[in-house]
mmCIF file of C-alpha atoms in Angstrom:
data_model
loop_
_atom_site.group_PDB
_atom_site.id
_atom_site.type_symbol
_atom_site.label_atom_id
_atom_site.label_comp_id
_atom_site.label_asym_id
_atom_site.label_seq_id
_atom_site.Cartn_x
_atom_site.Cartn_y
_atom_site.Cartn_z
ATOM 1 C CA SER A 1 109.708 92.299 119.055
ATOM 2 C CA GLN A 2 105.933 92.498 118.706
ATOM 3 C CA LYS A 3 104.094 92.472 121.992
ATOM 4 C CA ILE A 4 100.395 92.381 122.855
ATOM 5 C CA GLU A 5 99.494 92.957 126.484
ATOM 6 C CA GLN A 6 96.257 92.401 128.303
ATOM 7 C CA ASN A 7 95.587 92.691 132.021
ATOM 8 C CA SER A 8 97.055 89.525 133.457
ATOM 9 C CA GLU A 9 95.062 89.803 136.649
ATOM 10 C CA ALA A 10 91.431 88.780 136.664
ATOM 11 C CA LEU A 11 88.817 91.513 136.537
ATOM 12 C CA ASN A 12 86.066 91.078 139.114
ATOM 13 C CA ILE A 13 82.931 93.207 138.827
ATOM 14 C CA GLN A 14 79.387 93.238 140.102
ATOM 15 C CA GLU A 15 76.466 92.286 137.900
ATOM 16 C CA GLY A 16 74.972 95.271 136.101
ATOM 17 C CA LYS A 17 78.220 97.243 135.977
ATOM 18 C CA THR A 18 80.289 97.933 132.868
ATOM 19 C CA ALA A 19 83.389 95.793 132.397
ATOM 20 C CA THR A 20 86.316 97.408 130.580
ATOM 21 C CA LEU A 21 89.191 95.299 129.290
ATOM 22 C CA THR A 22 92.392 96.689 127.806
ATOM 23 C CA CYS A 23 94.603 95.508 124.971
ATOM 24 C CA ASN A 24 97.907 97.328 124.383
ATOM 25 C CA TYR A 25 100.410 96.551 121.686
ATOM 26 C CA THR A 26 103.946 97.610 120.765
ATOM 27 C CA ASN A 27 106.155 97.240 117.699
ATOM 28 C CA TYR A 28 103.135 96.467 115.576
ATOM 29 C CA SER A 29 100.946 98.297 113.077
ATOM 30 C CA PRO A 30 97.792 96.234 112.839
ATOM 31 C CA ALA A 31 95.282 96.711 110.064
ATOM 32 C CA TYR A 32 92.548 95.268 112.259
ATOM 33 C CA LEU A 33 91.886 93.949 115.721
ATOM 34 C CA GLN A 34 89.516 91.218 116.870
ATOM 35 C CA TRP A 35 88.124 90.225 120.258
ATOM 36 C CA TYR A 36 87.351 86.658 121.228
ATOM 37 C CA ARG A 37 85.707 84.988 124.213
ATOM 38 C CA GLN A 38 87.074 81.746 125.616
ATOM 39 C CA ASP A 39 85.310 79.530 128.131
ATOM 40 C CA PRO A 40 87.225 76.867 130.118
ATOM 41 C CA GLY A 41 88.034 73.807 128.023
ATOM 42 C CA ARG A 42 86.761 75.398 124.818
ATOM 43 C CA GLY A 43 88.290 77.161 121.844
ATOM 44 C CA PRO A 44 88.049 80.943 121.473
ATOM 45 C CA VAL A 45 84.850 82.310 119.927
ATOM 46 C CA PHE A 46 84.867 85.442 117.754
ATOM 47 C CA LEU A 47 83.003 88.478 119.064
ATOM 48 C CA LEU A 48 83.937 91.669 117.193
ATOM 49 C CA LEU A 49 86.210 93.025 114.477
ATOM 50 C CA ILE A 50 87.419 96.616 114.277
ATOM 51 C CA ARG A 51 89.611 97.978 111.480
ATOM 52 C CA GLU A 52 92.336 100.615 111.759
ATOM 53 C CA ASN A 53 90.175 103.294 110.157
ATOM 54 C CA GLU A 54 87.340 102.719 112.652
ATOM 55 C CA LYS A 55 87.276 104.330 116.060
ATOM 56 C CA GLU A 56 84.434 102.368 117.596
ATOM 57 C CA LYS A 57 82.263 99.329 116.969
ATOM 58 C CA ARG A 58 79.168 98.156 118.821
ATOM 59 C CA LYS A 59 77.259 94.916 118.986
ATOM 60 C CA GLU A 60 74.423 94.607 121.481
ATOM 61 C CA ARG A 61 76.016 95.113 124.936
ATOM 62 C CA LEU A 62 79.562 95.076 123.530
ATOM 63 C CA LYS A 63 81.623 98.076 122.461
ATOM 64 C CA VAL A 64 85.170 98.125 121.118
ATOM 65 C CA THR A 65 87.411 101.132 120.558
ATOM 66 C CA PHE A 66 90.658 101.224 118.612
ATOM 67 C CA ASP A 67 93.207 104.010 119.082
ATOM 68 C CA THR A 68 96.152 103.546 116.735
ATOM 69 C CA THR A 69 97.938 106.548 118.263
ATOM 70 C CA LEU A 70 97.835 105.107 121.760
ATOM 71 C CA LYS A 71 98.247 101.586 120.328
ATOM 72 C CA GLN A 72 95.352 100.444 122.431
ATOM 73 C CA SER A 73 91.934 98.831 122.183
ATOM 74 C CA LEU A 74 89.292 98.922 124.884
ATOM 75 C CA PHE A 75 86.558 96.312 125.125
ATOM 76 C CA HIS A 76 83.432 97.195 127.092
ATOM 77 C CA ILE A 77 80.575 94.984 128.256
ATOM 78 C CA THR A 78 77.668 97.055 129.543
ATOM 79 C CA ALA A 79 75.060 95.739 131.991
ATOM 80 C CA SER A 80 77.332 92.775 132.686
ATOM 81 C CA GLN A 81 75.838 89.418 133.671
ATOM 82 C CA PRO A 82 77.327 86.366 135.404
ATOM 83 C CA ALA A 83 77.069 84.590 132.028
ATOM 84 C CA ASP A 84 79.653 87.056 130.698
ATOM 85 C CA SER A 85 82.281 85.472 132.960
ATOM 86 C CA ALA A 86 85.013 84.099 130.695
ATOM 87 C CA THR A 87 88.483 84.916 129.368
ATOM 88 C CA TYR A 88 88.579 87.616 126.697
ATOM 89 C CA LEU A 89 91.352 87.665 124.107
ATOM 90 C CA CYS A 90 92.374 90.393 121.712
ATOM 91 C CA ALA A 91 94.036 89.470 118.432
ATOM 92 C CA LEU A 92 95.834 91.649 115.892
ATOM 93 C CA GLY A 93 96.231 91.211 112.173
ATOM 94 C CA ALA A 94 98.318 93.038 109.599
ATOM 95 C CA GLY A 95 96.979 94.008 106.194
ATOM 96 C CA ASN A 96 99.433 92.059 104.061
ATOM 97 C CA THR A 97 98.969 88.690 105.734
ATOM 98 C CA ASP A 98 96.234 86.588 107.313
ATOM 99 C CA LYS A 99 98.442 85.837 110.319
ATOM 100 C CA LEU A 100 96.614 86.632 113.567
ATOM 101 C CA ILE A 101 98.506 87.196 116.811
ATOM 102 C CA PHE A 102 96.715 86.816 120.146
ATOM 103 C CA GLY A 103 97.209 88.555 123.448
ATOM 104 C CA THR A 104 97.459 86.717 126.749
ATOM 105 C CA GLY A 105 93.816 87.214 127.646
ATOM 106 C CA THR A 106 92.020 88.707 130.646
ATOM 107 C CA ARG A 107 89.718 86.642 132.836
ATOM 108 C CA LEU A 108 86.470 88.412 133.707
ATOM 109 C CA GLN A 109 84.371 87.316 136.663
ATOM 110 C CA VAL A 110 80.914 88.885 137.097
ATOM 111 C CA PHE A 111 79.389 88.381 140.525
ATOM 112 C CA PRO A 112 75.613 88.420 141.172
ATOM 113 C CA GLY B 1 76.925 72.711 109.770
ATOM 114 C CA ALA B 2 79.758 70.992 111.539
ATOM 115 C CA GLY B 3 82.443 73.050 113.178
ATOM 116 C CA VAL B 4 86.191 72.549 113.136
ATOM 117 C CA SER B 5 87.000 69.009 114.176
ATOM 118 C CA GLN B 6 90.288 67.996 115.778
ATOM 119 C CA SER B 7 91.510 64.520 116.612
ATOM 120 C CA PRO B 8 92.509 62.971 118.819
ATOM 121 C CA ARG B 9 90.993 64.939 121.674
ATOM 122 C CA TYR B 10 93.727 63.718 124.010
ATOM 123 C CA LYS B 11 97.110 62.247 123.167
ATOM 124 C CA VAL B 12 99.612 60.857 125.638
ATOM 125 C CA THR B 13 102.948 59.843 124.197
ATOM 126 C CA LYS B 14 106.379 58.969 125.420
ATOM 127 C CA ARG B 15 109.299 61.269 124.910
ATOM 128 C CA GLY B 16 110.999 60.606 121.593
ATOM 129 C CA GLN B 17 107.893 59.362 119.789
ATOM 130 C CA ASP B 18 106.377 61.116 116.795
ATOM 131 C CA VAL B 19 102.787 62.369 116.919
ATOM 132 C CA ALA B 20 100.361 63.532 114.248
ATOM 133 C CA LEU B 21 97.487 65.836 115.096
ATOM 134 C CA ARG B 22 94.606 66.158 112.669
ATOM 135 C CA CYS B 23 92.362 69.088 111.837
ATOM 136 C CA ASP B 24 89.231 68.970 109.691
ATOM 137 C CA PRO B 25 88.157 72.563 108.953
ATOM 138 C CA ILE B 26 84.722 73.910 108.213
ATOM 139 C CA SER B 27 83.749 73.092 104.641
ATOM 140 C CA GLY B 28 84.574 75.947 102.293
ATOM 141 C CA HIS B 29 87.018 77.624 104.635
ATOM 142 C CA VAL B 30 90.105 78.580 102.689
ATOM 143 C CA SER B 31 92.427 79.464 105.550
ATOM 144 C CA LEU B 32 93.571 77.031 108.226
ATOM 145 C CA TYR B 33 95.617 77.933 111.276
ATOM 146 C CA TRP B 34 97.516 76.022 113.936
ATOM 147 C CA TYR B 35 98.053 77.485 117.405
ATOM 148 C CA ARG B 36 99.491 76.188 120.640
ATOM 149 C CA GLN B 37 98.001 77.301 123.934
ATOM 150 C CA ALA B 38 99.506 76.918 127.388
ATOM 151 C CA LEU B 39 97.276 77.065 130.452
ATOM 152 C CA GLY B 40 96.357 80.638 131.293
ATOM 153 C CA GLN B 41 97.885 82.021 128.108
ATOM 154 C CA GLY B 42 96.570 83.149 124.764
ATOM 155 C CA PRO B 43 96.969 81.032 121.636
ATOM 156 C CA GLU B 44 100.503 81.126 120.236
ATOM 157 C CA PHE B 45 100.678 81.231 116.440
ATOM 158 C CA LEU B 46 102.423 78.287 114.785
ATOM 159 C CA THR B 47 101.546 78.313 111.076
ATOM 160 C CA TYR B 48 98.760 78.908 108.587
ATOM 161 C CA PHE B 49 97.632 77.808 105.125
ATOM 162 C CA ASN B 50 95.581 79.317 102.355
ATOM 163 C CA TYR B 51 94.215 76.385 100.409
ATOM 164 C CA GLU B 52 97.094 73.885 100.282
ATOM 165 C CA ALA B 53 99.857 76.499 100.400
ATOM 166 C CA GLN B 54 101.633 77.091 103.676
ATOM 167 C CA GLN B 55 101.780 80.884 103.887
ATOM 168 C CA ASP B 56 103.646 81.412 107.116
ATOM 169 C CA LYS B 57 105.463 78.944 109.343
ATOM 170 C CA SER B 58 107.364 81.469 111.401
ATOM 171 C CA GLY B 59 105.764 80.280 114.638
ATOM 172 C CA LEU B 60 106.905 76.671 114.417
ATOM 173 C CA PRO B 61 109.322 76.323 117.363
ATOM 174 C CA ASN B 62 111.950 74.212 115.570
ATOM 175 C CA ASP B 63 112.386 71.734 112.742
ATOM 176 C CA ARG B 64 110.749 68.916 114.703
ATOM 177 C CA PHE B 65 107.434 70.615 113.940
ATOM 178 C CA SER B 66 105.861 70.466 110.497
ATOM 179 C CA ALA B 67 102.414 70.866 109.007
ATOM 180 C CA GLU B 68 100.767 69.995 105.756
ATOM 181 C CA ARG B 69 97.439 70.454 104.018
ATOM 182 C CA PRO B 70 97.928 68.537 100.772
ATOM 183 C CA GLU B 71 94.434 68.867 99.302
ATOM 184 C CA GLY B 72 93.489 72.197 100.791
ATOM 185 C CA SER B 73 91.142 70.686 103.354
ATOM 186 C CA ILE B 74 92.321 68.421 106.200
ATOM 187 C CA SER B 75 95.605 69.390 107.811
ATOM 188 C CA THR B 76 98.092 67.449 109.905
ATOM 189 C CA LEU B 77 100.517 68.915 112.416
ATOM 190 C CA THR B 78 103.395 66.518 113.035
ATOM 191 C CA ILE B 79 105.818 66.678 115.934
ATOM 192 C CA GLN B 80 108.842 64.430 115.637
ATOM 193 C CA ARG B 81 110.915 63.148 118.546
ATOM 194 C CA THR B 82 108.563 64.711 121.074
ATOM 195 C CA GLU B 83 109.928 66.351 124.202
ATOM 196 C CA GLN B 84 108.188 67.125 127.475
ATOM 197 C CA ARG B 85 108.189 70.838 126.652
ATOM 198 C CA ASP B 86 105.908 70.049 123.683
ATOM 199 C CA SER B 87 103.080 69.247 126.110
ATOM 200 C CA ALA B 88 100.277 71.749 125.496
ATOM 201 C CA MET B 89 96.852 72.249 123.951
ATOM 202 C CA TYR B 90 97.128 72.407 120.163
ATOM 203 C CA ARG B 91 94.310 74.303 118.496
ATOM 204 C CA CYS B 92 93.266 74.465 114.885
ATOM 205 C CA ALA B 93 91.118 77.210 113.383
ATOM 206 C CA SER B 94 89.696 77.913 109.960
ATOM 207 C CA SER B 95 88.256 80.962 108.253
ATOM 208 C CA LEU B 96 86.712 82.224 105.055
ATOM 209 C CA PRO B 97 88.915 84.300 102.747
ATOM 210 C CA GLY B 98 89.238 88.009 103.367
ATOM 211 C CA THR B 99 91.269 90.222 105.640
ATOM 212 C CA GLY B 100 89.852 90.160 109.128
ATOM 213 C CA SER B 101 87.659 87.104 108.639
ATOM 214 C CA PRO B 102 86.829 85.561 112.017
ATOM 215 C CA LEU B 103 88.637 82.412 113.046
ATOM 216 C CA HIS B 104 86.536 79.392 114.014
ATOM 217 C CA PHE B 105 88.385 77.220 116.488
ATOM 218 C CA GLY B 106 88.151 73.530 117.210
ATOM 219 C CA ASN B 107 88.182 72.151 120.743
ATOM 220 C CA GLY B 108 91.853 71.277 120.461
ATOM 221 C CA THR B 109 94.107 68.294 121.064
ATOM 222 C CA ARG B 110 95.627 68.036 124.528
ATOM 223 C CA LEU B 111 99.124 66.601 124.062
ATOM 224 C CA THR B 112 100.987 65.175 127.040
ATOM 225 C CA VAL B 113 104.549 63.959 126.596
ATOM 226 C CA THR B 114 105.751 61.738 129.435
#
């Protein structure tokens, strides 16, 4: 069955460092991948989209890579700040449907 | 403009009762999604609509769950004969048409079945 895995343990890093979050998937051939941020008690908020023919996408301090051979996406936050502390979710979509499947999420904690 | 609106915000019901959860999407958004989210987990897909047509209901856990979007705008997720295992946060999201369009989520309905 389709499986999307993200680091289940929280990632704790110091302010100013780069945070790297991983999203691995199996039994799936996504046409695109999205990353969302979720704060406690709130719904997920869209951050970035990367398509299967793109290797890398950037937006301000955020960078996403997509390796369809490794079946993996990496999400980087450079110069991290305490305000970046949240849960980050990856989500995969196929090309022939609008159905979007989410991973379990990784909680990021940035310490001053 | 207004975001995705869900009501009620909280719902407590007794086991065996039926509940209806409402979602009012962003105006002009063609696609509407329902997810269920347990604490500490990612959203679990339930079903989605394009306009009024239900495109995929493969995530509905069993036939006690149903959803409708009769006029292509507001949607209702109905759970019949609720069970304690149905307790969760139910989230609705909407999006513009187009592959990869971002989902805009509401703040959810917290359902508790006692």
